[in-house]
CSV table of C-alpha atoms in Angstrom, one decimal:
chain,number,residue,atom,x,y,z
D,213,MET,CA,28.4,13.2,-29.1
D,214,ASN,CA,34.3,9.3,-31.8
D,215,ARG,CA,33.3,11.8,-31.3
D,216,LEU,CA,28.3,13.0,-30.3
D,217,THR,CA,28.5,13.8,-32.0
D,218,ALA,CA,25.8,16.3,-31.2
D,219,ALA,CA,28.0,14.6,-31.6
D,220,GLY,CA,26.7,13.8,-30.5
D,221,ALA,CA,24.0,14.8,-27.9
D,222,ALA,CA,25.8,14.7,-25.0
D,223,LEU,CA,28.7,14.6,-27.1
D,224,LEU,CA,27.6,13.7,-28.8
D,225,ALA,CA,26.1,14.0,-27.0
D,226,VAL,CA,27.6,13.7,-29.0
D,227,ALA,CA,29.1,12.8,-31.3
D,228,THR,CA,30.9,11.9,-30.6
D,229,LEU,CA,28.7,14.0,-28.9
D,230,ALA,CA,30.9,14.2,-29.0
D,231,ALA,CA,30.8,15.2,-28.8
D,232,CYS,CA,29.4,13.5,-29.2
D,233,GLY,CA,31.8,11.1,-31.9
D,234,SER,CA,30.5,12.1,-35.3
D,235,SER,CA,28.2,11.9,-38.8
D,236,ASP,CA,26.4,14.1,-40.4
D,237,ASN,CA,23.3,14.1,-38.7
D,238,SER,CA,21.8,16.2,-36.4
D,239,SER,CA,18.8,14.9,-35.4
D,240,GLY,CA,16.1,11.8,-35.7
D,241,SER,CA,17.6,8.0,-34.8
D,242,GLY,CA,18.7,5.7,-36.8
D,243,ALA,CA,20.2,2.1,-37.2
D,244,SER,CA,22.9,1.1,-35.3
D,245,ALA,CA,25.9,-1.5,-35.8
D,246,ALA,CA,24.9,-5.0,-34.8
D,247,GLY,CA,23.2,-5.2,-31.6
D,248,SER,CA,21.8,-1.6,-31.8
D,249,THR,CA,18.0,-0.8,-31.7
D,250,ASP,CA,15.4,-0.4,-34.4
D,251,ALA,CA,14.2,2.9,-34.3
D,252,SER,CA,10.5,2.3,-34.5
D,253,SER,CA,10.5,-0.1,-31.6
D,254,GLY,CA,13.1,1.2,-29.3
D,255,SER,CA,15.0,-1.6,-28.5
D,256,SER,CA,16.1,-5.4,-29.5
D,257,ASP,CA,18.7,-7.8,-28.6
D,258,GLY,CA,22.3,-7.5,-29.6
D,259,ALA,CA,23.5,-10.5,-28.2
D,260,SER,CA,21.9,-13.3,-26.3
D,261,GLY,CA,23.3,-15.1,-23.3
D,262,SER,CA,21.7,-18.1,-21.3
D,263,SER,CA,23.6,-16.2,-18.0
D,264,GLY,CA,20.0,-14.6,-17.4
D,265,ILE,CA,21.9,-11.2,-17.2
D,266,ARG,CA,20.6,-8.6,-19.4
D,267,VAL,CA,22.2,-5.4,-20.2
D,268,ALA,CA,21.4,-2.4,-22.3
D,269,TYR,CA,23.2,1.0,-23.3
D,270,VAL,CA,20.6,4.2,-23.8
D,271,SER,CA,22.6,5.7,-26.8
D,272,PRO,CA,21.9,9.6,-27.3
D,273,THR,CA,21.6,9.0,-30.9
D,274,GLY,CA,21.7,5.6,-33.1
D,275,ALA,CA,22.8,7.5,-36.2
D,276,GLN,CA,25.8,8.8,-35.2
D,277,ILE,CA,28.4,6.3,-36.7
D,278,GLY,CA,30.7,6.5,-33.1
D,279,GLN,CA,27.6,5.1,-31.4
D,280,GLN,CA,27.4,2.3,-33.8
D,281,GLN,CA,31.0,1.6,-32.9
D,282,ILE,CA,29.8,1.6,-29.1
D,283,ASN,CA,27.2,-0.3,-29.6
D,284,MET,CA,29.1,-2.7,-31.8
D,285,GLY,CA,32.0,-2.9,-28.6
D,286,LEU,CA,29.0,-3.9,-26.5
D,287,THR,CA,27.7,-6.6,-28.0
D,288,ARG,CA,31.0,-8.2,-28.0
D,289,ALA,CA,31.6,-7.9,-24.6
D,290,ALA,CA,28.3,-9.1,-23.6
D,291,LYS,CA,28.7,-12.0,-26.0
D,292,GLU,CA,31.7,-12.7,-23.9
D,293,ALA,CA,29.9,-12.2,-20.7
D,294,ASN,CA,27.1,-14.5,-22.2
D,295,TRP,CA,24.7,-11.8,-20.9
D,296,SER,CA,22.1,-10.7,-23.4
D,297,SER,CA,22.2,-7.3,-24.8
D,298,SER,CA,20.7,-4.0,-26.0
D,299,VAL,CA,21.0,-0.8,-27.5
D,300,ILE,CA,17.9,1.8,-27.1
D,301,ASP,CA,18.3,4.8,-29.0
D,302,SER,CA,17.3,8.8,-27.7
D,303,ALA,CA,17.5,10.1,-31.0
D,304,LEU,CA,19.2,13.6,-29.5
D,305,SER,CA,15.6,13.8,-27.1
D,306,PRO,CA,16.1,14.1,-23.3
D,307,ASP,CA,12.1,13.9,-22.8
D,308,ARG,CA,12.8,9.7,-25.1
D,309,GLN,CA,15.6,9.3,-22.5
D,310,VAL,CA,13.7,9.6,-19.8
D,311,SER,CA,11.1,7.2,-21.5
D,312,ASN,CA,13.7,4.9,-22.5
D,313,VAL,CA,15.1,4.8,-19.2
D,314,ASP,CA,11.8,4.0,-17.4
D,315,THR,CA,11.7,1.2,-20.2
D,316,LEU,CA,14.4,-0.6,-19.1
D,317,ILE,CA,13.4,-0.2,-15.0
D,318,ASN,CA,10.1,-1.8,-16.3
D,319,GLU,CA,11.6,-4.7,-17.8
D,320,LYS,CA,14.3,-5.0,-14.8
D,321,VAL,CA,17.2,-5.2,-16.8
D,322,SER,CA,20.1,-6.2,-14.8
D,323,ALA,CA,22.2,-3.0,-15.6
D,324,PHE,CA,22.2,-0.4,-18.3
D,325,ALA,CA,24.7,2.3,-19.4
D,326,SER,CA,23.6,5.8,-20.5
D,327,TRP,CA,24.9,8.8,-22.3
D,328,THR,CA,23.2,11.9,-20.6
D,329,LEU,CA,21.4,14.4,-22.9
D,330,ASP,CA,20.1,16.6,-19.8
D,331,PRO,CA,21.2,15.8,-16.5
D,332,GLY,CA,18.2,17.9,-14.7
D,333,ALA,CA,16.1,15.9,-17.0
D,334,THR,CA,17.4,12.1,-16.1
D,335,THR,CA,18.8,12.5,-12.6
D,336,GLY,CA,15.6,11.7,-11.2
D,337,ALA,CA,15.1,8.6,-13.4
D,338,TYR,CA,18.3,7.6,-12.7
D,339,THR,CA,17.7,7.5,-9.0
D,340,ARG,CA,14.6,5.4,-9.6
D,341,ALA,CA,17.0,2.7,-11.3
D,342,GLN,CA,19.0,2.7,-8.5
D,343,SER,CA,16.4,2.3,-6.1
D,344,ALA,CA,15.4,-0.3,-7.9
D,345,GLY,CA,18.8,-2.2,-7.9
D,346,ILE,CA,19.9,-1.5,-11.6
D,347,PRO,CA,23.2,-0.3,-11.2
D,348,VAL,CA,23.9,2.4,-13.9
D,349,ILE,CA,27.1,3.0,-15.8
D,350,GLY,CA,27.6,7.0,-16.9
D,351,VAL,CA,29.0,7.5,-20.4
D,352,ASN,CA,31.1,11.2,-20.4
D,353,SER,CA,28.6,11.9,-17.9
D,354,THR,CA,28.4,12.8,-14.2
D,355,GLY,CA,25.0,12.8,-11.7
D,356,ASP,CA,23.3,11.5,-9.1
D,357,GLY,CA,22.4,7.7,-9.2
D,358,LEU,CA,24.8,6.8,-11.5
D,359,ALA,CA,27.0,3.5,-10.2
D,360,GLY,CA,30.4,5.2,-12.1
D,361,THR,CA,31.4,6.7,-15.6
D,362,VAL,CA,33.3,5.5,-18.5
D,363,TRP,CA,35.0,8.5,-19.7
D,364,TRP,CA,37.1,9.4,-22.9
D,365,GLN,CA,40.0,10.6,-22.2
D,366,VAL,CA,39.6,13.6,-24.5
D,367,ASP,CA,37.0,14.4,-21.9
D,368,VAL,CA,38.8,13.8,-18.7
D,369,CYS,CA,40.1,17.7,-18.3
D,370,LYS,CA,43.5,17.5,-16.4
D,371,PRO,CA,47.4,18.5,-17.1
D,372,GLY,CA,48.8,16.2,-19.5
D,373,TYR,CA,45.7,14.6,-21.0
D,374,PRO,CA,44.6,14.9,-24.6
D,375,PHE,CA,43.5,18.8,-25.1
D,376,ASP,CA,46.7,19.9,-23.0
D,377,GLN,CA,48.6,18.0,-24.9
D,378,GLN,CA,47.3,19.0,-28.5
D,379,ALA,CA,47.5,22.7,-27.3
D,380,GLN,CA,51.7,21.7,-26.6
D,381,TYR,CA,51.7,20.3,-29.9
D,382,ILE,CA,50.3,23.0,-31.5
D,383,ALA,CA,52.6,25.8,-29.4
D,384,ARG,CA,55.4,23.7,-30.4
D,385,ALA,CA,54.3,24.3,-34.7
D,386,ARG,CA,53.1,27.5,-33.8
D,387,PRO,CA,54.4,29.5,-30.6
D,388,GLY,CA,51.4,32.2,-29.8
D,389,ALA,CA,49.2,30.9,-33.0
D,390,SER,CA,45.7,32.3,-33.5
D,391,VAL,CA,42.8,29.6,-32.9
D,392,ILE,CA,39.1,29.6,-33.6
D,393,VAL,CA,37.1,27.1,-31.5
D,394,MET,CA,34.0,25.9,-32.9
D,395,GLY,CA,31.5,23.7,-30.6
D,396,GLY,CA,28.4,22.1,-31.0
D,397,PRO,CA,24.7,21.9,-29.6
D,398,PRO,CA,24.4,23.4,-26.1
D,399,VAL,CA,25.3,19.5,-24.4
D,400,PRO,CA,26.9,19.3,-21.4
D,401,SER,CA,29.9,17.1,-22.3
D,402,ILE,CA,30.5,19.2,-25.5
D,403,GLN,CA,30.2,22.7,-23.6
D,404,ALA,CA,33.0,20.7,-21.0
D,405,TYR,CA,35.6,20.0,-22.9
D,406,VAL,CA,35.4,23.1,-25.3
D,407,ARG,CA,36.2,25.1,-22.4
D,408,CYS,CA,39.0,22.5,-21.3
D,409,PHE,CA,40.8,23.0,-25.1
D,410,THR,CA,40.4,26.7,-24.9
D,411,THR,CA,41.8,26.5,-21.1
D,412,ALA,CA,44.8,24.4,-22.8
D,413,ALA,CA,45.6,26.4,-25.5
D,414,THR,CA,45.7,29.9,-23.3
D,415,ARG,CA,48.1,28.2,-21.4
D,416,ALA,CA,50.3,27.0,-23.6
D,417,GLY,CA,50.3,30.8,-25.2
D,418,LEU,CA,47.9,30.4,-28.0
D,419,ARG,CA,45.6,33.1,-28.9
D,420,VAL,CA,41.7,31.9,-29.3
D,421,ILE,CA,40.6,34.7,-31.1
D,422,ASN,CA,36.8,33.3,-31.7
D,423,GLU,CA,34.7,30.9,-30.2
D,424,THR,CA,31.7,30.1,-32.4
D,425,ASP,CA,29.1,27.0,-31.8
D,426,ASN,CA,28.0,24.6,-35.0
D,427,THR,CA,24.6,24.4,-33.2
D,428,ARG,CA,23.2,22.1,-36.2
D,429,ASP,CA,26.4,19.7,-35.8
D,430,ASP,CA,26.5,19.1,-39.9
D,431,SER,CA,29.6,19.3,-41.9
D,432,ALA,CA,27.5,22.0,-44.6
D,433,SER,CA,26.3,24.7,-41.6
D,434,ALA,CA,30.2,24.5,-40.7
D,435,ALA,CA,31.6,25.2,-43.6
D,436,GLN,CA,29.2,28.2,-44.1
D,437,LEU,CA,30.4,29.5,-40.2
D,438,ALA,CA,33.8,28.8,-41.0
D,439,SER,CA,34.0,30.6,-44.6
D,440,ASP,CA,31.9,33.6,-42.6
D,441,LEU,CA,35.3,33.1,-40.5
D,442,LEU,CA,37.8,32.6,-42.6
D,443,THR,CA,36.4,36.2,-44.5
D,444,LYS,CA,36.9,37.9,-40.5
D,445,ASN,CA,40.2,36.2,-40.1
D,446,PRO,CA,42.3,35.5,-43.3
D,447,ASP,CA,45.4,35.0,-41.2
D,448,VAL,CA,44.1,32.5,-38.7
D,449,ASP,CA,46.6,29.6,-37.9
D,450,VAL,CA,44.1,27.1,-36.3
D,451,PHE,CA,40.5,25.8,-36.6
D,452,TRP,CA,39.7,23.3,-33.0
D,453,ALA,CA,36.6,21.3,-33.9
D,454,TYR,CA,34.5,19.7,-31.5
D,455,ASN,CA,33.6,16.7,-33.5
D,456,ASP,CA,35.3,15.6,-37.1
D,457,ALA,CA,31.4,16.3,-38.9
D,458,THR,CA,32.7,20.1,-38.2
D,459,ALA,CA,36.2,19.9,-38.8
D,460,LEU,CA,35.5,18.4,-42.3
D,461,GLY,CA,33.3,21.5,-43.0
D,462,ILE,CA,36.0,23.8,-41.8
D,463,SER,CA,38.6,21.8,-44.3
D,464,SER,CA,35.7,22.5,-47.3
D,465,ALA,CA,35.5,26.0,-46.2
D,466,ILE,CA,39.5,26.4,-46.3
D,467,LEU,CA,40.0,24.8,-49.4
D,468,ASN,CA,37.2,26.4,-51.0
D,469,ASN,CA,38.4,29.8,-50.1
D,470,GLY,CA,41.8,28.9,-52.0
D,471,LYS,CA,43.8,28.2,-48.6
D,472,SER,CA,45.9,24.7,-47.6
D,473,VAL,CA,45.2,22.6,-45.0
D,474,SER,CA,49.0,22.0,-42.9
D,475,ASP,CA,49.5,18.1,-41.7
D,476,GLY,CA,51.1,19.9,-38.2
D,477,THR,CA,54.4,20.8,-40.2
D,478,SER,CA,53.6,22.1,-43.4
D,479,ASP,CA,52.0,25.6,-44.1
D,480,GLY,CA,48.5,26.2,-44.4
D,481,ILE,CA,45.9,26.1,-41.4
D,482,MET,CA,45.8,23.5,-39.2
D,483,ASP,CA,42.3,21.8,-38.8
D,484,PHE,CA,41.7,19.5,-36.0
D,485,GLY,CA,38.5,17.4,-34.9
D,486,VAL,CA,37.4,14.9,-32.3
D,487,ASN,CA,35.9,11.1,-32.8
D,488,GLY,CA,38.0,9.5,-35.0
D,489,ASP,CA,35.2,9.1,-37.8
D,490,PRO,CA,36.1,6.9,-41.2
D,491,ASP,CA,35.9,10.4,-43.3
D,492,ALA,CA,38.2,11.6,-40.7
D,493,ILE,CA,40.8,9.2,-40.9
D,494,GLN,CA,40.6,9.4,-44.7
D,495,ALA,CA,40.7,12.8,-44.6
D,496,VAL,CA,43.8,12.8,-42.3
D,497,ARG,CA,45.6,10.3,-45.3
D,498,GLU,CA,45.0,12.5,-47.9
D,499,GLY,CA,45.9,16.1,-46.1
D,500,ARG,CA,42.5,17.5,-46.1
D,501,LEU,CA,42.4,17.2,-42.3
D,502,THR,CA,45.4,18.0,-39.9
D,503,GLY,CA,44.5,15.5,-37.1
D,504,THR,CA,41.3,13.9,-35.1
D,505,TRP,CA,41.4,12.4,-31.8
D,506,ASP,CA,39.8,8.5,-32.4
D,507,THR,CA,38.5,8.1,-28.6
D,508,ASP,CA,38.0,4.1,-29.6
D,509,SER,CA,34.3,3.8,-29.3
D,510,VAL,CA,34.2,-0.1,-29.8
D,511,GLY,CA,36.7,0.0,-26.4
D,512,THR,CA,34.0,2.6,-24.6
D,513,GLY,CA,31.4,-0.2,-25.7
D,514,TRP,CA,33.5,-3.0,-23.6
D,515,ALA,CA,34.7,-0.6,-20.9
D,516,MET,CA,30.8,0.2,-20.2
D,517,ALA,CA,30.4,-4.0,-19.9
D,518,LEU,CA,33.4,-3.9,-17.8
D,519,GLY,CA,31.6,-0.8,-15.6
D,520,MET,CA,28.3,-3.1,-15.6
D,521,ARG,CA,30.1,-6.2,-14.0
D,522,GLU,CA,31.9,-4.7,-11.5
D,523,ALA,CA,28.8,-2.2,-10.6
D,524,MET,CA,26.4,-5.7,-10.4
D,525,ALA,CA,29.4,-7.3,-8.4
D,526,ARG,CA,29.5,-4.6,-5.7
D,527,ARG,CA,25.5,-3.9,-5.5
D,528,GLY,CA,24.9,-0.2,-4.3
D,529,GLN,CA,29.0,0.5,-4.2
D,530,ARG,CA,30.1,3.4,-6.3
D,531,ILE,CA,32.9,1.9,-8.7
D,532,PRO,CA,36.1,3.6,-9.4
D,533,ASP,CA,35.5,5.8,-13.2
D,534,LEU,CA,37.3,4.1,-15.9
D,535,VAL,CA,38.9,6.3,-18.5
D,536,VAL,CA,39.5,4.8,-22.4
D,537,ARG,CA,42.6,6.0,-24.1
D,538,SER,CA,42.4,8.5,-26.8
D,539,THR,CA,44.9,8.6,-29.8
D,540,LEU,CA,45.7,11.4,-32.0
D,541,TRP,CA,46.4,10.4,-35.6
D,542,THR,CA,48.2,13.0,-37.5
D,543,ARG,CA,49.9,12.5,-41.0
D,544,ALA,CA,53.3,11.7,-38.7
D,545,ASN,CA,51.3,8.2,-37.0
D,546,ILE,CA,48.4,7.6,-39.3
D,547,GLY,CA,50.2,4.5,-40.9
D,548,GLN,CA,49.7,2.5,-37.3
D,549,TYR,CA,46.0,3.3,-37.4
D,550,VAL,CA,44.0,-0.2,-37.0
D,551,ASP,CA,40.2,0.2,-38.2
D,552,PRO,CA,37.6,-0.5,-35.5
D,553,ASP,CA,35.9,-3.5,-37.1
D,554,ARG,CA,39.5,-5.1,-36.6
D,555,ARG,CA,39.8,-4.0,-32.8
D,556,ASP,CA,39.2,-7.2,-31.0
D,557,TYR,CA,39.3,-6.5,-26.9
D,558,THR,CA,38.7,-8.9,-24.0
D,559,PHE,CA,37.5,-7.6,-20.8
D,560,ASP,CA,41.4,-8.1,-19.9
D,561,THR,CA,42.3,-5.8,-23.1
D,562,ILE,CA,40.2,-3.1,-22.8
D,563,PRO,CA,42.5,0.2,-24.1
D,564,LEU,CA,42.0,2.0,-20.8
D,565,VAL,CA,43.9,4.6,-19.2
D,566,ARG,CA,45.6,3.4,-15.8
């Protein structure tokens, strides 16, 4: 899917699929942050410990910046727990993801987390891991064989949760606003929170006048789609995008069409992304983006480690799901933003929704 982007692929999925949070990369593997995989070999140690416990993360796409931040969080958590850890890149391929899961089963890891690209493809693999006594923690994913799930708060579709808050935010600024929703690749997690936002928008009295998918998951294609949509809908009030790469492409189209981007209170078209990617944060500061949901990918990596720790302690039992807090950054609060590299958590301070 800090929204895979296909965004992620799972979001991302994926990016951020998210979502996949998300970068401009639409396919292929890439080098991740500390503790990431080597794209050519599939996995590598990101942290080494003497406890004998080895954990891993099956990433939907190592090329996505939010995924790299998840890897960073997992690496730091593994170091604190004295585990060894690794990340294995599925490069947006469901088949490769299944192969990666089977590799971890054969290597007899202690536990692993996985952001599912295709539930139909991975269910059997997760069940094989479960049968082998290896707990699997889903990331923004559900399905048979999982011991529990770590959720981004934006991916939890409940009244009062992020997209409901966002719809109310827009409705207060512009009652009855017309909204264009831009989704992404046909990944379950992306489709789910597109549905969640559109439902919340309708409930808040907003008018969703168009739904278009940026299936290529990059800024250039989003810009072209948005330019066409602006020609057809010149008076649109809001663009809502499933990830930051898409929102930034929309921003370019808005500006190139001689229009302005609203900061949430000013005139212009509101343009929102998801993932809290660095480019999106800078765009909010510069007035090129109205807002972005920061899903806290570093905190997500820590939450994955916490979930695996709990699952290993409760062999065979399902653990309660963990929800990582999301923050909407706009011009009003961007001064409080803390860079992911400086987010130092412990197992006791993970930013979970209690």
